[in-house]
């Protein structure tokens, strides 16, 4: 007699079929109820954990609004966000995006902050045909990955020109030194773009020194820079290293202003750098002291929930999530079957692919979206054209200095 538990191919087939119909295949982690699943990846831990944590606060605030205004739904379907920590490592970023797409079956991805990690996660979204919106990666190569990759911010050829203009025209500087992070695509790119613009304006780069993220001792590079007696030092790196660099520069008697880019933007910048950063300037996506009512309302919401002022990354992530919700809402109105396919755990193959491409086209058409970080219009290369602000560090605070338009 055959055992009750004997393997029977016919039974296995029934189970498999039932599973396929219920949508429990395709990686196994997806739930079977109809909903819009959105992925988010970022450095929740690691050397620049403030980037990932800030992004999460921005997306969470956008979700809070959605819950308050529409019971957490878009086009009648509940939205669920799955957030992954990539520990600030490009390899982990790739793994995180793979997991979001294959296991969670997300219909869009928000992230990353750091360009090097968007460059690692982006190709996976592009190949899978899942739209990715980087709130804040500024290196031009990020959206060059392909037509599924978008960003909510300006790009570094502009950002580099902004600080070159500020140095040459606002501060009348002629001789600047640069200290770049060689392992960071953002830092390497910005160094090039600043150099190109500054030299075109008649300035000179009198020293170019390098470090790697996480270094603790910058004295050799700073001593070499000091020997060239520059009028300012441009440090296009991330906040943790910049804070240390500023302190060691002052210890070595370098009193020049330090200039930087949006990678400085973190609440921890001044905690780490302290007084050493006084009189320094950096380019950024918004100034918290801008009286714009939409921005002030957003700052108020963040302060109420988290007890502190948000940085620009939070604002960009909030805008990214809202642009995505708006695009999904448009899809639900323009093409209900496609929208349904995105929300359905059962839709696979061609239906899902076509629906994702429709979503992609709607995101690409984003025009005049009134974000908290400015008006967002995506150009043909899926980049936002926006103005930049220059902030000064004064009495331990970030103070608006000027706006530079594209
Ligand atoms: N623009 C930076 C990059 O591309 C990331 C960043 C954005 C950091 C905004 C801080 C604030 O790597």
CSV table of C-alpha atoms and ligand atoms in Angstrom, one decimal:
chain,number,residue,atom,x,y,z
A,1,UNK,CA,0.0,0.0,0.0
A,2,UNK,CA,1.2,3.5,-0.8
A,3,UNK,CA,1.9,5.8,2.0
A,4,UNK,CA,-0.4,8.8,2.4
A,5,UNK,CA,2.7,11.0,2.2
A,6,UNK,CA,4.1,9.5,-1.0
A,7,UNK,CA,5.1,12.1,-3.6
A,8,UNK,CA,2.5,12.2,-6.3
A,9,UNK,CA,3.4,14.3,-9.4
A,10,UNK,CA,-0.2,15.1,-10.1
A,11,UNK,CA,-0.7,16.6,-6.6
A,12,UNK,CA,2.5,18.6,-7.0
A,13,UNK,CA,1.1,20.0,-10.2
A,14,UNK,CA,-2.1,21.1,-8.6
A,15,UNK,CA,-0.2,22.8,-5.8
A,16,UNK,CA,2.0,24.6,-8.3
A,17,UNK,CA,-0.9,25.7,-10.4
A,18,UNK,CA,-2.8,27.0,-7.4
A,19,UNK,CA,0.3,28.8,-6.3
A,20,UNK,CA,0.8,30.4,-9.7
A,21,UNK,CA,-2.8,31.6,-9.8
A,22,UNK,CA,-2.6,33.0,-6.3
A,23,UNK,CA,0.6,34.8,-7.2
A,24,UNK,CA,2.7,33.1,-4.5
A,25,UNK,CA,5.5,32.4,-7.0
A,26,UNK,CA,8.1,34.8,-8.3
A,27,UNK,CA,10.4,34.9,-5.4
A,28,UNK,CA,8.0,33.9,-2.7
A,29,UNK,CA,8.1,37.1,-0.6
A,30,UNK,CA,5.2,38.9,-2.2
A,31,UNK,CA,1.9,39.1,-0.5
A,32,UNK,CA,-1.2,38.1,-2.4
A,33,UNK,CA,-3.4,41.1,-1.7
A,34,UNK,CA,-3.8,43.9,-4.2
A,35,UNK,CA,-1.7,46.8,-3.3
A,36,UNK,CA,1.0,49.2,-4.7
A,37,UNK,CA,4.4,48.1,-3.3
A,38,UNK,CA,7.1,50.7,-3.5
A,39,UNK,CA,10.8,50.0,-2.7
A,40,UNK,CA,13.2,52.3,-1.0
A,41,UNK,CA,17.0,51.7,-0.5
A,42,UNK,CA,19.5,53.7,1.4
A,43,UNK,CA,22.3,53.8,4.0
A,44,UNK,CA,20.3,53.3,7.2
A,45,UNK,CA,23.6,52.4,8.8
A,46,UNK,CA,27.3,52.9,8.0
A,47,UNK,CA,29.5,55.9,7.4
A,48,UNK,CA,26.8,58.1,6.0
A,49,UNK,CA,23.8,56.7,7.7
A,50,UNK,CA,22.2,60.2,8.0
A,51,UNK,CA,21.6,60.0,4.2
A,52,UNK,CA,19.5,56.9,4.3
A,53,UNK,CA,17.7,57.8,7.5
A,54,UNK,CA,16.8,61.3,6.1
A,55,UNK,CA,15.4,59.7,3.0
A,56,UNK,CA,13.3,57.4,5.1
A,57,UNK,CA,11.9,60.3,7.0
A,58,UNK,CA,11.0,62.1,3.7
A,59,UNK,CA,9.2,59.0,2.4
A,60,UNK,CA,7.4,58.4,5.7
A,61,UNK,CA,6.2,62.0,5.8
A,62,UNK,CA,4.7,61.6,2.3
A,63,UNK,CA,3.0,58.4,3.4
A,64,UNK,CA,1.6,60.3,6.5
A,65,UNK,CA,0.1,62.8,4.1
A,66,UNK,CA,-1.4,60.0,2.0
A,67,UNK,CA,-2.9,58.4,5.1
A,68,UNK,CA,-4.4,61.7,6.3
A,69,UNK,CA,-5.8,62.7,2.9
A,70,UNK,CA,-6.6,59.4,1.1
A,71,UNK,CA,-6.5,56.6,3.8
A,72,UNK,CA,-3.1,55.7,2.5
A,73,UNK,CA,-4.4,54.8,-1.0
A,74,UNK,CA,-3.8,55.9,-4.5
A,75,UNK,CA,-6.4,55.1,-7.2
A,76,UNK,CA,-8.2,53.1,-4.5
A,77,UNK,CA,-5.3,50.7,-3.8
A,78,UNK,CA,-3.3,50.8,-0.5
A,79,UNK,CA,0.4,51.8,-0.8
A,80,UNK,CA,3.0,49.9,1.1
A,81,UNK,CA,6.7,50.9,1.3
A,82,UNK,CA,9.4,48.4,1.7
A,83,UNK,CA,12.7,49.9,2.9
A,84,UNK,CA,16.1,48.2,2.6
A,85,UNK,CA,19.4,49.2,4.3
A,86,UNK,CA,22.4,49.0,2.0
A,87,UNK,CA,24.9,50.0,4.8
A,88,UNK,CA,26.4,52.6,2.5
A,89,UNK,CA,28.0,50.0,0.2
A,90,UNK,CA,27.5,49.8,-3.5
A,91,UNK,CA,27.5,45.9,-3.5
A,92,UNK,CA,24.8,45.9,-0.9
A,93,UNK,CA,22.8,48.5,-2.8
A,94,UNK,CA,22.7,46.2,-5.8
A,95,UNK,CA,21.6,43.3,-3.5
A,96,UNK,CA,18.9,45.5,-1.9
A,97,UNK,CA,17.4,46.5,-5.3
A,98,UNK,CA,17.5,42.9,-6.5
A,99,UNK,CA,15.6,41.8,-3.4
A,100,UNK,CA,13.0,44.6,-3.8
A,101,UNK,CA,12.4,43.7,-7.4
A,102,UNK,CA,12.5,39.9,-7.3
A,103,UNK,CA,11.1,39.2,-3.8
A,104,UNK,CA,8.9,42.2,-3.0
A,105,UNK,CA,7.9,42.7,-6.6
A,106,UNK,CA,7.9,46.5,-6.2
A,107,UNK,CA,6.5,48.7,-9.0
A,108,UNK,CA,9.0,51.5,-8.4
A,109,UNK,CA,12.1,52.2,-6.4
A,110,UNK,CA,13.1,55.4,-4.5
A,111,UNK,CA,16.8,55.8,-3.9
A,112,UNK,CA,19.7,56.1,-3.5
A,113,UNK,CA,21.2,59.3,-2.1
A,114,UNK,CA,24.9,58.7,-2.9
A,115,UNK,CA,25.6,58.6,-6.7
A,116,UNK,CA,28.0,55.6,-6.4
A,117,UNK,CA,25.1,53.5,-4.9
A,118,UNK,CA,22.5,54.7,-7.4
A,119,UNK,CA,25.0,53.7,-10.1
A,120,UNK,CA,25.0,50.2,-8.5
A,121,UNK,CA,21.3,49.9,-8.0
A,122,UNK,CA,20.1,51.7,-11.2
A,123,UNK,CA,21.2,49.1,-13.8
A,124,UNK,CA,19.1,46.5,-12.0
A,125,UNK,CA,16.0,48.7,-12.2
A,126,UNK,CA,16.7,49.5,-15.8
A,127,UNK,CA,17.1,45.8,-16.8
A,128,UNK,CA,13.9,44.8,-14.9
A,129,UNK,CA,12.0,47.7,-16.4
A,130,UNK,CA,11.1,49.1,-12.9
A,131,UNK,CA,11.2,52.9,-12.6
A,132,UNK,CA,13.7,54.3,-10.1
A,133,UNK,CA,13.6,57.8,-8.8
A,134,UNK,CA,16.8,59.0,-7.0
A,135,UNK,CA,15.8,61.9,-4.8
A,136,UNK,CA,19.3,63.3,-4.6
A,137,UNK,CA,22.0,61.6,-6.6
A,138,UNK,CA,23.6,64.4,-8.6
A,139,UNK,CA,26.3,62.6,-10.8
A,140,UNK,CA,25.2,62.9,-14.5
A,141,UNK,CA,25.9,59.2,-15.1
A,142,UNK,CA,23.0,58.1,-12.8
A,143,UNK,CA,20.2,58.9,-15.3
A,144,UNK,CA,22.4,58.0,-18.2
A,145,UNK,CA,21.9,54.3,-17.1
A,146,UNK,CA,18.7,54.4,-19.1
A,147,UNK,CA,15.1,55.6,-19.6
A,148,UNK,CA,13.8,54.0,-16.3
A,149,UNK,CA,16.0,56.2,-14.1
A,150,UNK,CA,14.9,59.6,-12.9
A,151,UNK,CA,16.0,62.1,-10.3
A,152,UNK,CA,14.4,65.0,-8.4
A,153,UNK,CA,17.6,67.1,-8.2
A,154,UNK,CA,20.0,69.1,-10.3
A,155,UNK,CA,23.1,67.5,-11.7
A,156,UNK,CA,26.8,68.1,-10.8
A,157,UNK,CA,28.0,70.0,-14.0
A,158,UNK,CA,25.5,72.7,-12.7
A,159,UNK,CA,26.4,72.2,-9.0
A,160,UNK,CA,30.1,72.5,-9.8
A,161,UNK,CA,29.5,75.6,-11.8
A,162,UNK,CA,27.5,77.1,-9.0
A,163,UNK,CA,30.4,77.0,-6.5
A,164,UNK,CA,32.9,78.1,-9.2
A,165,UNK,CA,30.7,81.1,-9.9
A,166,UNK,CA,30.4,81.8,-6.2
A,167,UNK,CA,34.2,81.6,-5.7
A,168,UNK,CA,35.1,83.6,-8.8
A,169,UNK,CA,32.3,86.1,-9.0
A,170,UNK,CA,30.9,86.5,-5.5
A,171,UNK,CA,34.1,86.1,-3.6
A,172,UNK,CA,36.6,87.2,-6.3
A,173,UNK,CA,38.9,84.3,-5.6
A,174,UNK,CA,41.6,83.3,-8.1
A,175,UNK,CA,43.5,80.5,-6.4
A,176,UNK,CA,41.6,77.4,-5.0
A,177,UNK,CA,42.9,74.0,-3.8
A,178,UNK,CA,40.8,70.9,-4.1
A,179,UNK,CA,40.6,67.9,-1.7
A,180,UNK,CA,38.5,65.1,-3.3
A,181,UNK,CA,37.3,61.6,-2.2
A,182,UNK,CA,38.8,59.4,-4.9
A,183,UNK,CA,36.5,56.4,-4.2
A,184,UNK,CA,33.3,58.5,-4.6
A,185,UNK,CA,31.9,59.0,-8.1
A,186,UNK,CA,30.1,62.2,-6.9
A,187,UNK,CA,33.3,63.7,-5.5
A,188,UNK,CA,35.4,62.8,-8.5
A,189,UNK,CA,32.8,64.2,-10.9
A,190,UNK,CA,32.3,67.4,-8.9
A,191,UNK,CA,36.0,68.0,-8.8
A,192,UNK,CA,36.1,67.9,-12.6
A,193,UNK,CA,33.1,70.1,-13.1
A,194,UNK,CA,34.3,72.7,-10.6
A,195,UNK,CA,37.7,72.8,-12.1
A,196,UNK,CA,36.4,73.2,-15.7
A,197,UNK,CA,34.1,76.1,-14.7
A,198,UNK,CA,36.5,77.8,-12.3
A,199,UNK,CA,39.4,77.8,-14.8
A,200,UNK,CA,37.1,79.0,-17.6
A,201,UNK,CA,36.3,82.0,-15.3
A,202,UNK,CA,40.0,82.8,-15.0
A,203,UNK,CA,40.7,80.9,-11.7
A,204,UNK,CA,43.5,78.5,-11.0
A,205,UNK,CA,43.5,75.1,-9.1
A,206,UNK,CA,46.7,75.4,-7.2
A,207,UNK,CA,46.6,72.0,-5.5
A,208,UNK,CA,44.7,68.8,-6.0
A,209,UNK,CA,44.8,66.3,-3.2
A,210,UNK,CA,42.9,63.0,-2.6
A,211,UNK,CA,41.5,60.9,0.3
A,212,UNK,CA,39.2,57.9,0.6
A,213,UNK,CA,35.9,58.0,2.6
A,214,UNK,CA,36.5,56.9,6.2
A,215,UNK,CA,40.1,58.1,6.4
A,216,UNK,CA,40.9,59.7,9.8
A,217,UNK,CA,44.1,61.6,9.0
A,218,UNK,CA,44.2,64.3,6.4
A,219,UNK,CA,47.2,66.1,7.6
A,220,UNK,CA,49.6,65.1,4.8
A,221,UNK,CA,47.1,66.4,2.1
A,222,UNK,CA,46.4,69.5,4.1
A,223,UNK,CA,50.1,70.3,4.6
A,224,UNK,CA,50.6,70.0,0.8
A,225,UNK,CA,47.7,72.3,0.2
A,226,UNK,CA,49.0,74.8,2.8
A,227,UNK,CA,52.3,75.0,0.9
A,228,UNK,CA,50.5,76.4,-2.1
A,229,UNK,CA,48.7,79.1,-0.1
A,230,UNK,CA,45.3,78.9,-1.8
A,231,UNK,CA,42.5,81.5,-1.0
A,232,UNK,CA,40.0,78.7,-0.4
A,233,UNK,CA,39.8,74.9,-0.3
A,234,UNK,CA,37.0,73.1,-2.2
A,235,UNK,CA,36.1,69.8,-0.5
A,236,UNK,CA,33.4,68.0,-2.5
A,237,UNK,CA,32.9,65.1,-0.1
A,238,UNK,CA,30.4,63.8,2.5
A,239,UNK,CA,29.7,65.4,5.8
A,240,UNK,CA,31.5,62.9,8.1
A,241,UNK,CA,34.9,63.3,6.3
A,242,UNK,CA,34.4,67.1,5.8
A,243,UNK,CA,33.9,67.7,9.5
A,244,UNK,CA,37.2,66.0,10.3
A,245,UNK,CA,39.0,67.7,7.4
A,246,UNK,CA,37.9,71.1,8.6
A,247,UNK,CA,39.1,70.5,12.1
A,248,UNK,CA,42.5,69.2,11.0
A,249,UNK,CA,42.9,72.1,8.5
A,250,UNK,CA,42.4,74.6,11.4
A,251,UNK,CA,44.8,72.7,13.6
A,252,UNK,CA,47.4,73.1,10.9
A,253,UNK,CA,46.8,76.8,10.7
A,254,UNK,CA,44.8,76.9,7.5
A,255,UNK,CA,42.3,79.7,8.0
A,256,UNK,CA,40.9,79.9,4.5
A,257,UNK,CA,37.2,79.3,3.9
A,258,UNK,CA,36.3,75.8,2.9
A,259,UNK,CA,33.8,75.3,0.0
A,260,UNK,CA,31.7,72.3,-0.7
A,261,UNK,CA,28.7,70.7,-2.3
A,262,UNK,CA,25.4,69.1,-1.2
A,263,UNK,CA,27.3,66.1,0.3
A,264,UNK,CA,27.9,68.4,3.3
A,265,UNK,CA,24.1,68.4,4.0
A,266,UNK,CA,23.6,66.7,7.3
A,267,UNK,CA,22.6,67.7,10.8
A,268,UNK,CA,25.9,66.0,11.8
A,269,UNK,CA,28.1,68.2,9.7
A,270,UNK,CA,28.4,70.9,12.4
A,271,UNK,CA,28.3,68.4,15.2
A,272,UNK,CA,31.5,66.9,13.8
A,273,UNK,CA,33.2,70.0,12.4
A,274,UNK,CA,32.2,72.5,15.1
A,275,UNK,CA,33.8,75.9,15.0
A,276,UNK,CA,36.3,74.8,12.3
A,277,UNK,CA,33.5,75.2,9.7
A,278,UNK,CA,32.6,78.8,10.5
A,279,UNK,CA,32.8,81.0,7.4
A,280,UNK,CA,32.6,78.0,5.1
A,281,UNK,CA,30.1,77.7,2.2
A,282,UNK,CA,28.4,74.9,0.3
A,283,UNK,CA,25.8,74.5,-2.5
A,284,UNK,CA,22.5,72.9,-1.6
A,285,UNK,CA,19.0,72.0,-2.7
A,286,UNK,CA,17.1,74.2,-0.3
A,287,UNK,CA,17.7,76.8,2.5
A,288,UNK,CA,15.6,76.2,5.6
A,289,UNK,CA,15.4,79.9,6.2
A,290,UNK,CA,13.6,80.4,2.8
A,291,UNK,CA,10.2,81.9,3.7
A,292,UNK,CA,8.3,79.9,0.9
A,293,UNK,CA,5.1,78.8,2.6
A,294,UNK,CA,5.1,75.3,1.1
A,295,UNK,CA,8.6,74.7,2.4
A,296,UNK,CA,7.8,76.2,5.8
A,297,UNK,CA,4.7,74.0,6.1
A,298,UNK,CA,6.9,71.0,5.4
A,299,UNK,CA,9.6,72.0,7.8
A,300,UNK,CA,6.8,72.4,10.5
A,301,UNK,CA,5.5,68.9,9.8
A,302,UNK,CA,9.0,67.4,10.1
A,303,UNK,CA,9.7,69.3,13.3
A,304,UNK,CA,6.5,68.2,14.8
A,305,UNK,CA,7.1,64.5,14.1
A,306,UNK,CA,10.9,64.3,14.6
A,307,UNK,CA,11.7,67.3,16.9
A,308,UNK,CA,14.2,68.8,14.5
A,309,UNK,CA,14.6,70.6,11.3
A,310,UNK,CA,14.9,68.4,8.2
A,311,UNK,CA,17.9,68.6,5.8
A,312,UNK,CA,17.5,68.8,2.0
A,313,UNK,CA,17.6,65.1,1.6
A,314,UNK,CA,14.3,64.7,3.5
A,315,UNK,CA,12.7,67.3,1.2
A,316,UNK,CA,14.0,65.6,-2.0
A,317,UNK,CA,12.7,62.2,-0.8
A,318,UNK,CA,9.4,63.7,0.1
A,319,UNK,CA,9.1,65.2,-3.4
A,320,UNK,CA,10.2,61.9,-4.9
A,321,UNK,CA,7.5,59.9,-3.1
A,322,UNK,CA,4.8,62.5,-4.0
A,323,UNK,CA,5.8,62.6,-7.7
A,324,UNK,CA,5.5,58.8,-7.7
A,325,UNK,CA,2.0,58.9,-6.0
A,326,UNK,CA,0.9,61.6,-8.4
A,327,UNK,CA,2.1,59.5,-11.4
A,328,UNK,CA,0.3,56.4,-10.1
A,329,UNK,CA,-2.8,58.4,-9.6
A,330,UNK,CA,-2.6,59.7,-13.2
A,331,UNK,CA,-2.1,56.1,-14.4
A,332,UNK,CA,-5.2,55.0,-12.5
A,333,UNK,CA,-7.3,57.6,-14.3
A,334,UNK,CA,-5.7,57.3,-17.8
A,335,UNK,CA,-5.4,53.6,-18.0
A,336,UNK,CA,-7.3,51.6,-15.3
A,337,UNK,CA,-6.4,48.1,-16.7
A,338,UNK,CA,-2.7,49.0,-16.6
A,339,UNK,CA,-3.0,50.4,-13.1
A,340,UNK,CA,-4.9,47.3,-12.0
A,341,UNK,CA,-2.0,45.2,-13.4
A,342,UNK,CA,0.5,47.1,-11.2
A,343,UNK,CA,-1.6,46.6,-8.1
A,344,UNK,CA,-2.3,43.0,-8.7
A,345,UNK,CA,-0.1,40.4,-7.2
A,346,UNK,CA,-1.3,38.0,-10.0
A,347,UNK,CA,-0.3,40.0,-13.0
A,348,UNK,CA,3.0,38.9,-14.4
A,349,UNK,CA,4.8,38.9,-17.7
A,350,UNK,CA,3.7,41.1,-20.5
A,351,UNK,CA,0.8,42.8,-18.6
A,352,UNK,CA,3.1,43.9,-15.8
A,353,UNK,CA,5.9,45.0,-18.1
A,354,UNK,CA,3.5,47.1,-20.2
A,355,UNK,CA,2.0,48.7,-17.1
A,356,UNK,CA,5.4,49.5,-15.7
A,357,UNK,CA,6.3,51.2,-19.0
A,358,UNK,CA,3.2,53.3,-18.9
A,359,UNK,CA,4.1,54.4,-15.4
A,360,UNK,CA,7.6,55.2,-16.6
A,361,UNK,CA,6.2,57.4,-19.4
A,362,UNK,CA,4.0,59.3,-16.9
A,363,UNK,CA,6.9,59.9,-14.5
A,364,UNK,CA,9.0,61.1,-17.5
A,365,UNK,CA,6.3,63.7,-18.2
A,366,UNK,CA,6.6,65.3,-14.8
A,367,UNK,CA,6.3,69.0,-15.4
A,368,UNK,CA,5.9,72.0,-13.1
A,369,UNK,CA,5.4,69.8,-10.0
A,370,UNK,CA,5.5,72.2,-7.0
A,371,UNK,CA,7.8,70.4,-4.7
A,372,UNK,CA,9.2,71.6,-1.3
A,373,UNK,CA,12.6,71.7,-3.0
A,374,UNK,CA,11.4,73.8,-5.9
A,375,UNK,CA,9.4,73.4,-9.1
A,376,UNK,CA,10.3,70.1,-10.6
A,377,UNK,CA,10.2,69.6,-14.4
A,378,UNK,CA,12.1,66.6,-15.8
A,379,UNK,CA,14.0,67.2,-19.0
A,380,UNK,CA,14.7,64.8,-21.9
A,381,UNK,CA,17.4,63.1,-19.8
A,382,UNK,CA,15.1,62.7,-16.8
A,383,UNK,CA,16.9,65.3,-14.7
A,384,UNK,CA,15.3,68.1,-12.9
A,385,UNK,CA,16.3,71.6,-13.8
A,386,UNK,CA,16.4,73.6,-10.6
A,387,UNK,CA,18.2,76.5,-9.0
A,388,UNK,CA,20.8,75.9,-6.2
A,389,UNK,CA,21.4,77.8,-3.1
A,390,UNK,CA,24.6,78.6,-1.4
A,391,UNK,CA,24.6,78.3,2.4
A,392,UNK,CA,27.1,79.8,4.8
A,393,UNK,CA,28.0,78.3,8.2
A,394,UNK,CA,27.6,81.2,10.6
A,395,UNK,CA,27.4,81.0,14.5
A,396,UNK,CA,27.0,77.2,14.2
A,397,UNK,CA,24.0,77.5,11.8
A,398,UNK,CA,23.4,77.1,8.1
A,399,UNK,CA,22.4,80.5,6.7
A,400,UNK,CA,21.1,81.3,3.2
A,401,UNK,CA,23.6,83.3,1.3
A,402,UNK,CA,22.6,83.3,-2.4
A,403,UNK,CA,20.6,81.5,-5.1
A,404,UNK,CA,22.2,80.6,-8.4
A,405,UNK,CA,20.0,79.7,-11.4
A,406,UNK,CA,20.8,77.2,-14.1
B,1,LIG,N1,24.4,64.5,-4.4
B,1,LIG,C1,25.1,63.5,-3.6
B,1,LIG,C2,25.6,62.4,-4.5
B,1,LIG,O1,25.2,62.3,-5.6
B,1,LIG,C3,24.3,63.0,-2.5
B,1,LIG,C4,23.7,64.0,-1.5
B,1,LIG,C5,22.6,64.7,-1.9
B,1,LIG,C6,24.2,64.2,-0.3
B,1,LIG,C7,22.0,65.6,-1.0
B,1,LIG,C8,23.6,65.1,0.6
B,1,LIG,C9,22.5,65.8,0.2
B,1,LIG,O2,26.4,61.6,-4.2
